[in-house]
PDB file of C-alpha atoms and ligand atoms in Angstrom:
ATOM      1  CA  MET F   4     125.491 101.555 100.980  1.00 50.00           C
ATOM      2  CA  ASN F   5     126.197 100.677  97.369  1.00 47.00           C
ATOM      3  CA  GLN F   6     124.784  97.182  97.195  1.00 72.00           C
ATOM      4  CA  ASN F   7     122.442  96.286  94.369  1.00 90.00           C
ATOM      5  CA  PRO F   8     119.787  94.026  95.814  1.00 96.00           C
ATOM      6  CA  ASP F   9     117.973  91.369  93.790  1.00 97.00           C
ATOM      7  CA  PHE F  10     114.275  92.093  93.217  1.00 98.00           C
ATOM      8  CA  TYR F  11     111.617  89.344  93.224  1.00 98.00           C
ATOM      9  CA  TYR F  12     108.224  90.242  91.725  1.00 98.00           C
ATOM     10  CA  TYR F  13     104.884  88.562  92.380  1.00 98.00           C
ATOM     11  CA  LYS F  14     101.427  89.115  90.895  1.00 97.00           C
ATOM     12  CA  ALA F  15      99.999  88.011  94.228  1.00 98.00           C
ATOM     13  CA  ILE F  16     101.420  86.589  97.429  1.00 98.00           C
ATOM     14  CA  ASP F  17     100.238  86.139 101.010  1.00 98.00           C
ATOM     15  CA  SER F  18     102.565  88.815 102.433  1.00 98.00           C
ATOM     16  CA  THR F  19     105.898  90.126 101.165  1.00 98.00           C
ATOM     17  CA  ASN F  20     107.134  90.290 104.783  1.00 98.00           C
ATOM     18  CA  SER F  21     106.267  86.609 105.223  1.00 98.00           C
ATOM     19  CA  GLU F  22     107.956  85.749 101.924  1.00 98.00           C
ATOM     20  CA  ALA F  23     111.078  87.653 103.004  1.00 98.00           C
ATOM     21  CA  ARG F  24     111.139  85.707 106.281  1.00 97.00           C
ATOM     22  CA  ARG F  25     110.784  82.385 104.447  1.00 98.00           C
ATOM     23  CA  LYS F  26     113.556  83.229 101.985  1.00 98.00           C
ATOM     24  CA  ILE F  27     115.868  84.423 104.754  1.00 96.00           C
ATOM     25  CA  GLY F  28     115.259  81.039 106.399  1.00 95.00           C
ATOM     26  CA  GLU F  29     116.412  79.405 103.159  1.00 96.00           C
ATOM     27  CA  GLY F  30     119.613  81.469 103.224  1.00 95.00           C
ATOM     28  CA  ILE F  31     118.936  84.044 100.505  1.00 97.00           C
ATOM     29  CA  THR F  32     121.620  86.719 100.002  1.00 96.00           C
ATOM     30  CA  LEU F  33     120.815  90.095 101.573  1.00 95.00           C
ATOM     31  CA  PRO F  34     119.863  92.795 100.828  1.00 95.00           C
ATOM     32  CA  VAL F  35     116.912  91.587  98.793  1.00 98.00           C
ATOM     33  CA  VAL F  36     113.549  93.057  97.815  1.00 98.00           C
ATOM     34  CA  PHE F  37     110.163  91.343  97.374  1.00 98.00           C
ATOM     35  CA  VAL F  38     107.489  93.267  95.479  1.00 98.00           C
ATOM     36  CA  ALA F  39     103.858  92.228  94.984  1.00 98.00           C
ATOM     37  CA  GLU F  40     100.896  93.724  93.150  1.00 96.00           C
ATOM     38  CA  LYS F  41      98.503  92.200  95.639  1.00 97.00           C
ATOM     39  CA  GLN F  42      98.685  90.471  99.030  1.00 98.00           C
ATOM     40  CA  THR F  43      96.157  87.924 100.196  1.00 98.00           C
ATOM     41  CA  ALA F  44      97.232  88.164 103.853  1.00 98.00           C
ATOM     42  CA  GLY F  45      98.890  91.594 104.133  1.00 98.00           C
ATOM     43  CA  ARG F  46      99.906  92.322 107.698  1.00 98.00           C
ATOM     44  CA  GLY F  47      99.873  95.631 109.561  1.00 97.00           C
ATOM     45  CA  ARG F  48     101.189  96.579 112.983  1.00 94.00           C
ATOM     46  CA  ARG F  49      99.610  95.188 116.143  1.00 91.00           C
ATOM     47  CA  GLY F  50      98.307  92.080 114.403  1.00 93.00           C
ATOM     48  CA  ARG F  51      96.025  94.034 112.092  1.00 96.00           C
ATOM     49  CA  SER F  52      95.493  93.155 108.452  1.00 97.00           C
ATOM     50  CA  PHE F  53      96.570  95.563 105.729  1.00 98.00           C
ATOM     51  CA  PHE F  54      94.339  96.231 102.719  1.00 98.00           C
ATOM     52  CA  SER F  55      96.457  95.086  99.761  1.00 98.00           C
ATOM     53  CA  GLU F  56      94.428  95.196  96.563  1.00 96.00           C
ATOM     54  CA  GLY F  57      96.518  96.567  93.762  1.00 93.00           C
ATOM     55  CA  GLY F  58      98.922  99.188  95.155  1.00 96.00           C
ATOM     56  CA  LEU F  59     102.597  98.662  95.927  1.00 98.00           C
ATOM     57  CA  TYR F  60     103.514  96.082  98.554  1.00 98.00           C
ATOM     58  CA  MET F  61     107.197  95.525  99.125  1.00 98.00           C
ATOM     59  CA  SER F  62     109.675  94.249 101.681  1.00 98.00           C
ATOM     60  CA  LEU F  63     113.356  95.066 101.837  1.00 97.00           C
ATOM     61  CA  ALA F  64     115.351  92.569 103.881  1.00 96.00           C
ATOM     62  CA  VAL F  65     118.735  93.717 105.144  1.00 93.00           C
ATOM     63  CA  ASN F  66     121.496  92.292 107.232  1.00 89.00           C
ATOM     64  CA  THR F  67     121.795  94.040 110.555  1.00 78.00           C
ATOM     65  CA  SER F  68     125.412  93.315 111.342  1.00 57.00           C
ATOM     66  CA  GLU F  69     127.027  96.559 110.296  1.00 42.00           C
ATOM     67  CA  LYS F  70     124.085  98.915 110.552  1.00 49.00           C
ATOM     68  CA  ASP F  71     122.498 101.060 113.146  1.00 56.00           C
ATOM     69  CA  THR F  72     119.005  99.625 113.503  1.00 62.00           C
ATOM     70  CA  VAL F  73     117.841 101.694 116.467  1.00 65.00           C
ATOM     71  CA  LEU F  74     116.436 104.462 114.329  1.00 83.00           C
ATOM     72  CA  LEU F  75     115.434 102.217 111.472  1.00 87.00           C
ATOM     73  CA  THR F  76     111.692 102.736 111.857  1.00 88.00           C
ATOM     74  CA  THR F  77     112.132 106.497 111.958  1.00 92.00           C
ATOM     75  CA  ALA F  78     114.560 106.497 109.033  1.00 92.00           C
ATOM     76  CA  ALA F  79     112.274 104.247 106.979  1.00 94.00           C
ATOM     77  CA  ALA F  80     109.415 106.760 107.257  1.00 96.00           C
ATOM     78  CA  VAL F  81     111.656 109.595 106.081  1.00 96.00           C
ATOM     79  CA  ALA F  82     113.156 107.545 103.245  1.00 95.00           C
ATOM     80  CA  VAL F  83     109.766 106.415 101.917  1.00 97.00           C
ATOM     81  CA  ALA F  84     108.279 109.928 102.172  1.00 98.00           C
ATOM     82  CA  GLU F  85     111.267 111.384 100.329  1.00 97.00           C
ATOM     83  CA  ALA F  86     111.106 108.662  97.658  1.00 97.00           C
ATOM     84  CA  ILE F  87     107.400 109.371  97.090  1.00 97.00           C
ATOM     85  CA  GLU F  88     108.142 113.076  96.769  1.00 97.00           C
ATOM     86  CA  GLU F  89     110.948 112.437  94.296  1.00 96.00           C
ATOM     87  CA  ALA F  90     109.045 109.908  92.188  1.00 97.00           C
ATOM     88  CA  ILE F  91     105.520 111.346  92.289  1.00 96.00           C
ATOM     89  CA  GLY F  92     105.918 114.933  93.468  1.00 96.00           C
ATOM     90  CA  ILE F  93     103.537 114.457  96.408  1.00 96.00           C
ATOM     91  CA  THR F  94     104.616 115.662  99.856  1.00 97.00           C
ATOM     92  CA  ALA F  95     103.428 113.128 102.425  1.00 98.00           C
ATOM     93  CA  GLY F  96     103.447 113.882 106.156  1.00 98.00           C
ATOM     94  CA  ILE F  97     104.489 111.426 108.855  1.00 98.00           C
ATOM     95  CA  LYS F  98     102.192 110.400 111.682  1.00 97.00           C
ATOM     96  CA  TRP F  99     104.293 108.995 114.523  1.00 96.00           C
ATOM     97  CA  VAL F 100     105.671 106.435 114.322  1.00 93.00           C
ATOM     98  CA  ASN F 101     105.761 105.729 110.630  1.00 92.00           C
ATOM     99  CA  ASP F 102     102.429 106.123 108.874  1.00 97.00           C
ATOM    100  CA  LEU F 103     102.428 108.418 105.861  1.00 98.00           C
ATOM    101  CA  TYR F 104      99.492 110.766 105.350  1.00 98.00           C
ATOM    102  CA  PHE F 105      98.371 112.897 102.448  1.00 97.00           C
ATOM    103  CA  ASP F 106      95.276 115.111 102.449  1.00 96.00           C
ATOM    104  CA  GLY F 107      94.305 113.891 105.927  1.00 95.00           C
ATOM    105  CA  LYS F 108      94.308 110.216 104.948  1.00 97.00           C
ATOM    106  CA  LYS F 109      96.737 107.357 105.440  1.00 98.00           C
ATOM    107  CA  VAL F 110      98.434 106.520 102.155  1.00 98.00           C
ATOM    108  CA  CYS F 111     101.258 104.259 103.332  1.00 98.00           C
ATOM    109  CA  GLY F 112     102.017 101.963 106.255  1.00 97.00           C
ATOM    110  CA  ILE F 113     105.374 100.538 107.290  1.00 97.00           C
ATOM    111  CA  LEU F 114     105.995  97.387 109.288  1.00 96.00           C
ATOM    112  CA  CYS F 115     109.578  96.677 110.420  1.00 93.00           C
ATOM    113  CA  GLU F 116     110.190  93.167 111.708  1.00 94.00           C
ATOM    114  CA  ALA F 117     113.325  91.620 113.155  1.00 92.00           C
ATOM    115  CA  VAL F 118     114.470  88.135 112.205  1.00 93.00           C
ATOM    116  CA  THR F 119     116.199  86.491 115.131  1.00 90.00           C
ATOM    117  CA  ASP F 120     118.343  83.410 115.362  1.00 85.00           C
ATOM    118  CA  LYS F 121     116.323  80.893 117.357  1.00 85.00           C
ATOM    119  CA  ASP F 122     119.328  79.570 119.259  1.00 87.00           C
ATOM    120  CA  SER F 123     121.180  82.773 120.127  1.00 86.00           C
ATOM    121  CA  GLY F 124     118.171  85.120 120.098  1.00 83.00           C
ATOM    122  CA  LYS F 125     120.349  87.547 118.159  1.00 85.00           C
ATOM    123  CA  THR F 126     118.741  89.726 115.480  1.00 85.00           C
ATOM    124  CA  ASN F 127     120.404  88.893 112.195  1.00 86.00           C
ATOM    125  CA  ALA F 128     118.138  90.578 109.674  1.00 93.00           C
ATOM    126  CA  VAL F 129     115.483  93.248 109.528  1.00 93.00           C
ATOM    127  CA  ILE F 130     112.535  93.232 107.144  1.00 96.00           C
ATOM    128  CA  ILE F 131     111.152  96.638 106.239  1.00 96.00           C
ATOM    129  CA  GLY F 132     107.667  96.105 104.820  1.00 98.00           C
ATOM    130  CA  ILE F 133     106.011  98.986 103.003  1.00 98.00           C
ATOM    131  CA  GLY F 134     102.487  99.232 101.675  1.00 98.00           C
ATOM    132  CA  VAL F 135     101.692 102.240  99.473  1.00 98.00           C
ATOM    133  CA  ASN F 136      98.172 102.887  98.196  1.00 98.00           C
ATOM    134  CA  LEU F 137      99.628 103.740  94.810  1.00 98.00           C
ATOM    135  CA  ASN F 138      96.847 104.444  92.322  1.00 96.00           C
ATOM    136  CA  VAL F 139      94.326 102.801  94.658  1.00 97.00           C
ATOM    137  CA  THR F 140      91.028 104.656  94.429  1.00 94.00           C
ATOM    138  CA  GLU F 141      88.553 102.184  95.904  1.00 96.00           C
ATOM    139  CA  PHE F 142      88.661 101.156  99.546  1.00 97.00           C
ATOM    140  CA  PRO F 143      86.383  98.898 101.555  1.00 97.00           C
ATOM    141  CA  GLU F 144      83.648 100.673 103.505  1.00 97.00           C
ATOM    142  CA  GLU F 145      85.485 100.464 106.856  1.00 96.00           C
ATOM    143  CA  LEU F 146      88.568 102.239 105.432  1.00 97.00           C
ATOM    144  CA  LYS F 147      86.850 104.881 103.299  1.00 95.00           C
ATOM    145  CA  ASN F 148      87.190 107.669 105.879  1.00 95.00           C
ATOM    146  CA  THR F 149      90.784 106.985 106.885  1.00 96.00           C
ATOM    147  CA  ALA F 150      92.641 105.546 103.889  1.00 97.00           C
ATOM    148  CA  GLY F 151      93.620 107.470 100.794  1.00 98.00           C
ATOM    149  CA  GLY F 152      95.411 106.776  97.530  1.00 97.00           C
ATOM    150  CA  LEU F 153      98.379 108.399  95.845  1.00 97.00           C
ATOM    151  CA  VAL F 154      97.152 108.839  92.333  1.00 95.00           C
ATOM    152  CA  SER F 155      99.896 109.096  89.749  1.00 95.00           C
ATOM    153  CA  PRO F 156      99.153 107.002  86.650  1.00 90.00           C
ATOM    154  CA  ASN F 157     102.587 107.701  85.174  1.00 91.00           C
ATOM    155  CA  ILE F 158     104.532 105.827  87.824  1.00 95.00           C
ATOM    156  CA  THR F 159     104.498 102.069  88.025  1.00 96.00           C
ATOM    157  CA  ALA F 160     104.716 100.110  91.268  1.00 96.00           C
ATOM    158  CA  LYS F 161     107.966  98.606  89.962  1.00 97.00           C
ATOM    159  CA  LYS F 162     109.558 102.028  89.430  1.00 97.00           C
ATOM    160  CA  LEU F 163     108.428 103.339  92.825  1.00 97.00           C
ATOM    161  CA  SER F 164     109.782 100.198  94.512  1.00 98.00           C
ATOM    162  CA  GLU F 165     113.177 100.927  92.968  1.00 98.00           C
ATOM    163  CA  VAL F 166     113.236 104.558  94.104  1.00 97.00           C
ATOM    164  CA  ILE F 167     112.137 103.556  97.621  1.00 97.00           C
ATOM    165  CA  THR F 168     114.785 100.824  97.792  1.00 97.00           C
ATOM    166  CA  GLU F 169     117.552 103.186  96.765  1.00 96.00           C
ATOM    167  CA  LYS F 170     116.506 105.754  99.385  1.00 95.00           C
ATOM    168  CA  LEU F 171     116.107 103.122 102.101  1.00 93.00           C
ATOM    169  CA  LEU F 172     119.510 101.591 101.461  1.00 93.00           C
ATOM    170  CA  SER F 173     121.150 105.001 101.581  1.00 90.00           C
ATOM    171  CA  GLU F 174     119.488 105.664 104.968  1.00 84.00           C
ATOM    172  CA  LEU F 175     120.640 102.456 106.623  1.00 78.00           C
ATOM    173  CA  VAL F 176     123.742 104.114 107.908  1.00 75.00           C
ATOM    174  CA  ILE F 177     121.660 106.645 109.727  1.00 70.00           C
ATOM    175  CA  SER F 178     122.470 110.240 108.850  1.00 80.00           C
ATOM    176  CA  SER F 179     122.798 112.777 111.633  1.00 84.00           C
ATOM    177  CA  ASP F 180     119.970 114.931 110.297  1.00 93.00           C
ATOM    178  CA  ILE F 181     117.378 112.140 110.176  1.00 93.00           C
ATOM    179  CA  ILE F 182     115.423 113.473 113.175  1.00 95.00           C
ATOM    180  CA  ASP F 183     115.281 116.975 111.661  1.00 96.00           C
ATOM    181  CA  ARG F 184     114.044 115.550 108.371  1.00 96.00           C
ATOM    182  CA  TYR F 185     111.496 113.463 110.279  1.00 96.00           C
ATOM    183  CA  LYS F 186     110.282 116.456 112.300  1.00 97.00           C
ATOM    184  CA  LYS F 187     109.910 118.556 109.181  1.00 97.00           C
ATOM    185  CA  ARG F 188     107.333 116.071 107.885  1.00 98.00           C
ATOM    186  CA  SER F 189     105.600 115.366 111.181  1.00 98.00           C
ATOM    187  CA  ILE F 190     101.843 115.958 111.165  1.00 97.00           C
ATOM    188  CA  VAL F 191     101.737 115.344 114.899  1.00 98.00           C
ATOM    189  CA  LEU F 192     103.956 117.951 116.572  1.00 98.00           C
ATOM    190  CA  GLY F 193     101.990 120.702 118.314  1.00 97.00           C
ATOM    191  CA  ARG F 194      98.755 118.730 117.943  1.00 97.00           C
ATOM    192  CA  ASP F 195      96.305 117.369 120.492  1.00 97.00           C
ATOM    193  CA  ILE F 196      96.560 113.611 120.624  1.00 98.00           C
ATOM    194  CA  SER F 197      95.478 110.687 122.740  1.00 97.00           C
ATOM    195  CA  TYR F 198      97.499 107.643 123.656  1.00 97.00           C
ATOM    196  CA  GLU F 199      97.093 104.518 125.720  1.00 95.00           C
ATOM    197  CA  LYS F 200      99.401 103.270 128.432  1.00 91.00           C
ATOM    198  CA  ASN F 201      98.778 100.212 130.584  1.00 89.00           C
ATOM    199  CA  GLY F 202      95.160 100.112 129.481  1.00 90.00           C
ATOM    200  CA  THR F 203      94.408 103.774 130.323  1.00 94.00           C
ATOM    201  CA  SER F 204      93.757 106.523 127.735  1.00 95.00           C
ATOM    202  CA  TYR F 205      95.386 109.924 128.093  1.00 97.00           C
ATOM    203  CA  PHE F 206      94.865 113.240 126.330  1.00 97.00           C
ATOM    204  CA  ALA F 207      98.080 115.117 125.623  1.00 98.00           C
ATOM    205  CA  LYS F 208      99.865 117.512 123.297  1.00 98.00           C
ATOM    206  CA  ALA F 209     102.671 116.215 121.084  1.00 98.00           C
ATOM    207  CA  LEU F 210     105.739 118.339 121.837  1.00 98.00           C
ATOM    208  CA  ASP F 211     108.858 116.908 120.252  1.00 98.00           C
ATOM    209  CA  ILE F 212     110.713 113.904 118.823  1.00 97.00           C
ATOM    210  CA  ASP F 213     113.778 112.871 120.807  1.00 95.00           C
ATOM    211  CA  SER F 214     117.094 111.726 119.330  1.00 93.00           C
ATOM    212  CA  ALA F 215     115.966 108.076 119.329  1.00 91.00           C
ATOM    213  CA  GLY F 216     112.691 108.780 117.486  1.00 93.00           C
ATOM    214  CA  GLY F 217     110.545 108.723 120.663  1.00 95.00           C
ATOM    215  CA  LEU F 218     107.584 111.100 120.991  1.00 97.00           C
ATOM    216  CA  ILE F 219     107.594 113.549 123.918  1.00 98.00           C
ATOM    217  CA  VAL F 220     104.087 114.542 124.949  1.00 98.00           C
ATOM    218  CA  GLN F 221     102.680 116.890 127.572  1.00 98.00           C
ATOM    219  CA  ASN F 222      99.802 115.445 129.521  1.00 98.00           C
ATOM    220  CA  GLU F 223      96.748 117.418 130.661  1.00 96.00           C
ATOM    221  CA  ASP F 224      98.218 117.718 134.175  1.00 97.00           C
ATOM    222  CA  GLY F 225     101.384 119.323 132.756  1.00 97.00           C
ATOM    223  CA  THR F 226     103.661 116.295 133.211  1.00 98.00           C
ATOM    224  CA  LYS F 227     105.663 115.017 130.287  1.00 98.00           C
ATOM    225  CA  THR F 228     105.815 111.449 128.978  1.00 97.00           C
ATOM    226  CA  LEU F 229     108.194 109.893 126.483  1.00 96.00           C
ATOM    227  CA  LEU F 230     106.490 107.399 124.175  1.00 95.00           C
ATOM    228  CA  ASN F 231     108.907 104.891 122.690  1.00 91.00           C
ATOM    229  CA  SER F 232     106.463 102.679 120.888  1.00 88.00           C
ATOM    230  CA  GLY F 233     102.763 102.139 120.430  1.00 89.00           C
ATOM    231  CA  GLU F 234     100.250 104.243 118.640  1.00 91.00           C
ATOM    232  CA  ILE F 235      98.703 107.664 119.066  1.00 96.00           C
ATOM    233  CA  THR F 236      95.465 109.115 117.774  1.00 96.00           C
ATOM    234  CA  LEU F 237      95.184 112.639 116.408  1.00 96.00           C
ATOM    235  CA  ARG F 238      92.195 114.082 118.237  1.00 90.00           C
ATOM    236  CA  PHE F 239      91.149 116.432 115.448  1.00 77.00           C
ATOM    237  CA  LEU F 240      92.194 115.346 111.968  1.00 62.00           C
TER     238      LEU F 240
HETATM  239  C1  BTN Q 305     100.613  99.370 109.198  1.00 59.32           C
HETATM  240  O1  BTN Q 305     100.160 100.395 108.688  1.00 59.32           O
HETATM  241  O2  BTN Q 305     100.102  98.872 110.226  1.00 59.32           O
HETATM  242  C2  BTN Q 305     101.786  98.701 108.548  1.00 59.32           C
HETATM  243  C3  BTN Q 305     101.413  98.141 107.222  1.00 59.32           C
HETATM  244  C4  BTN Q 305     102.557  97.470 106.490  1.00 59.32           C
HETATM  245  C5  BTN Q 305     102.086  96.827 105.205  1.00 59.32           C
HETATM  246  C6  BTN Q 305     103.216  96.278 104.400  1.00 59.32           C
HETATM  247  S1  BTN Q 305     102.699  95.824 102.777  1.00 59.32           S
HETATM  248  C7  BTN Q 305     104.189  95.017 102.497  1.00 59.32           C
HETATM  249  C8  BTN Q 305     104.563  94.293 103.773  1.00 59.32           C
HETATM  250  N1  BTN Q 305     103.934  93.003 103.824  1.00 59.32           N
HETATM  251  C9  BTN Q 305     103.039  92.922 104.791  1.00 59.32           C
HETATM  252  O3  BTN Q 305     102.334  91.915 105.041  1.00 59.32           O
HETATM  253  N2  BTN Q 305     102.979  94.055 105.468  1.00 59.32           N
HETATM  254  C10 BTN Q 305     103.914  95.033 104.950  1.00 59.32           C
END
């Protein structure tokens, strides 16, 4: 993709994903990027809030018409990890589905949201929201053990948002090696994990990533399960 998206910058906003959704509703031209220094109502997956005090918070909104969106979540994790490596020189690992980890701590979260037409129910845009703890060194007490920062004083949030955008846009037509690149960065494969299904917790070993980005696990009784969505926990970090 060779489009040059417009960038909108904010000192503070409720949520760049929410702003993207509002602007799409007003008919803004896609692709477009919203970048904030701070979010007052940053959103994470599964209805959680996302700590957003002074890192990089951005949302790229793209049209879905001509693109393969099935692997978008998987591709977004690879693109952001590769952008961070290129811009900062830090190699982040991916925890399925698309959390980025460095030094055993989560340094970036990604929230992909579809925008659907309320009459037809058709998805007409996708918002890829990315929160990077860029140069964040202080976390609230409840996050201290799990969240980490990427410390690189020489790179600005604006610059990193540009590198990430370029990588993301080039990954929207999904390349055939995306799963290999994802697997190379996985911090989950071969590890003992736990997951929840229909309200029950299971212990398992993470075996492989399938061609659609699903996680294949082997349960304690030897059976295999394909996880297509949801969340896993690494049993020993
Ligand atoms: C997660 O780890 O659960 C996903 C976090 C996604 C956070 C980003 S920050 C930019 C964008 N705006 C939001 O409100 N959320 C995403």
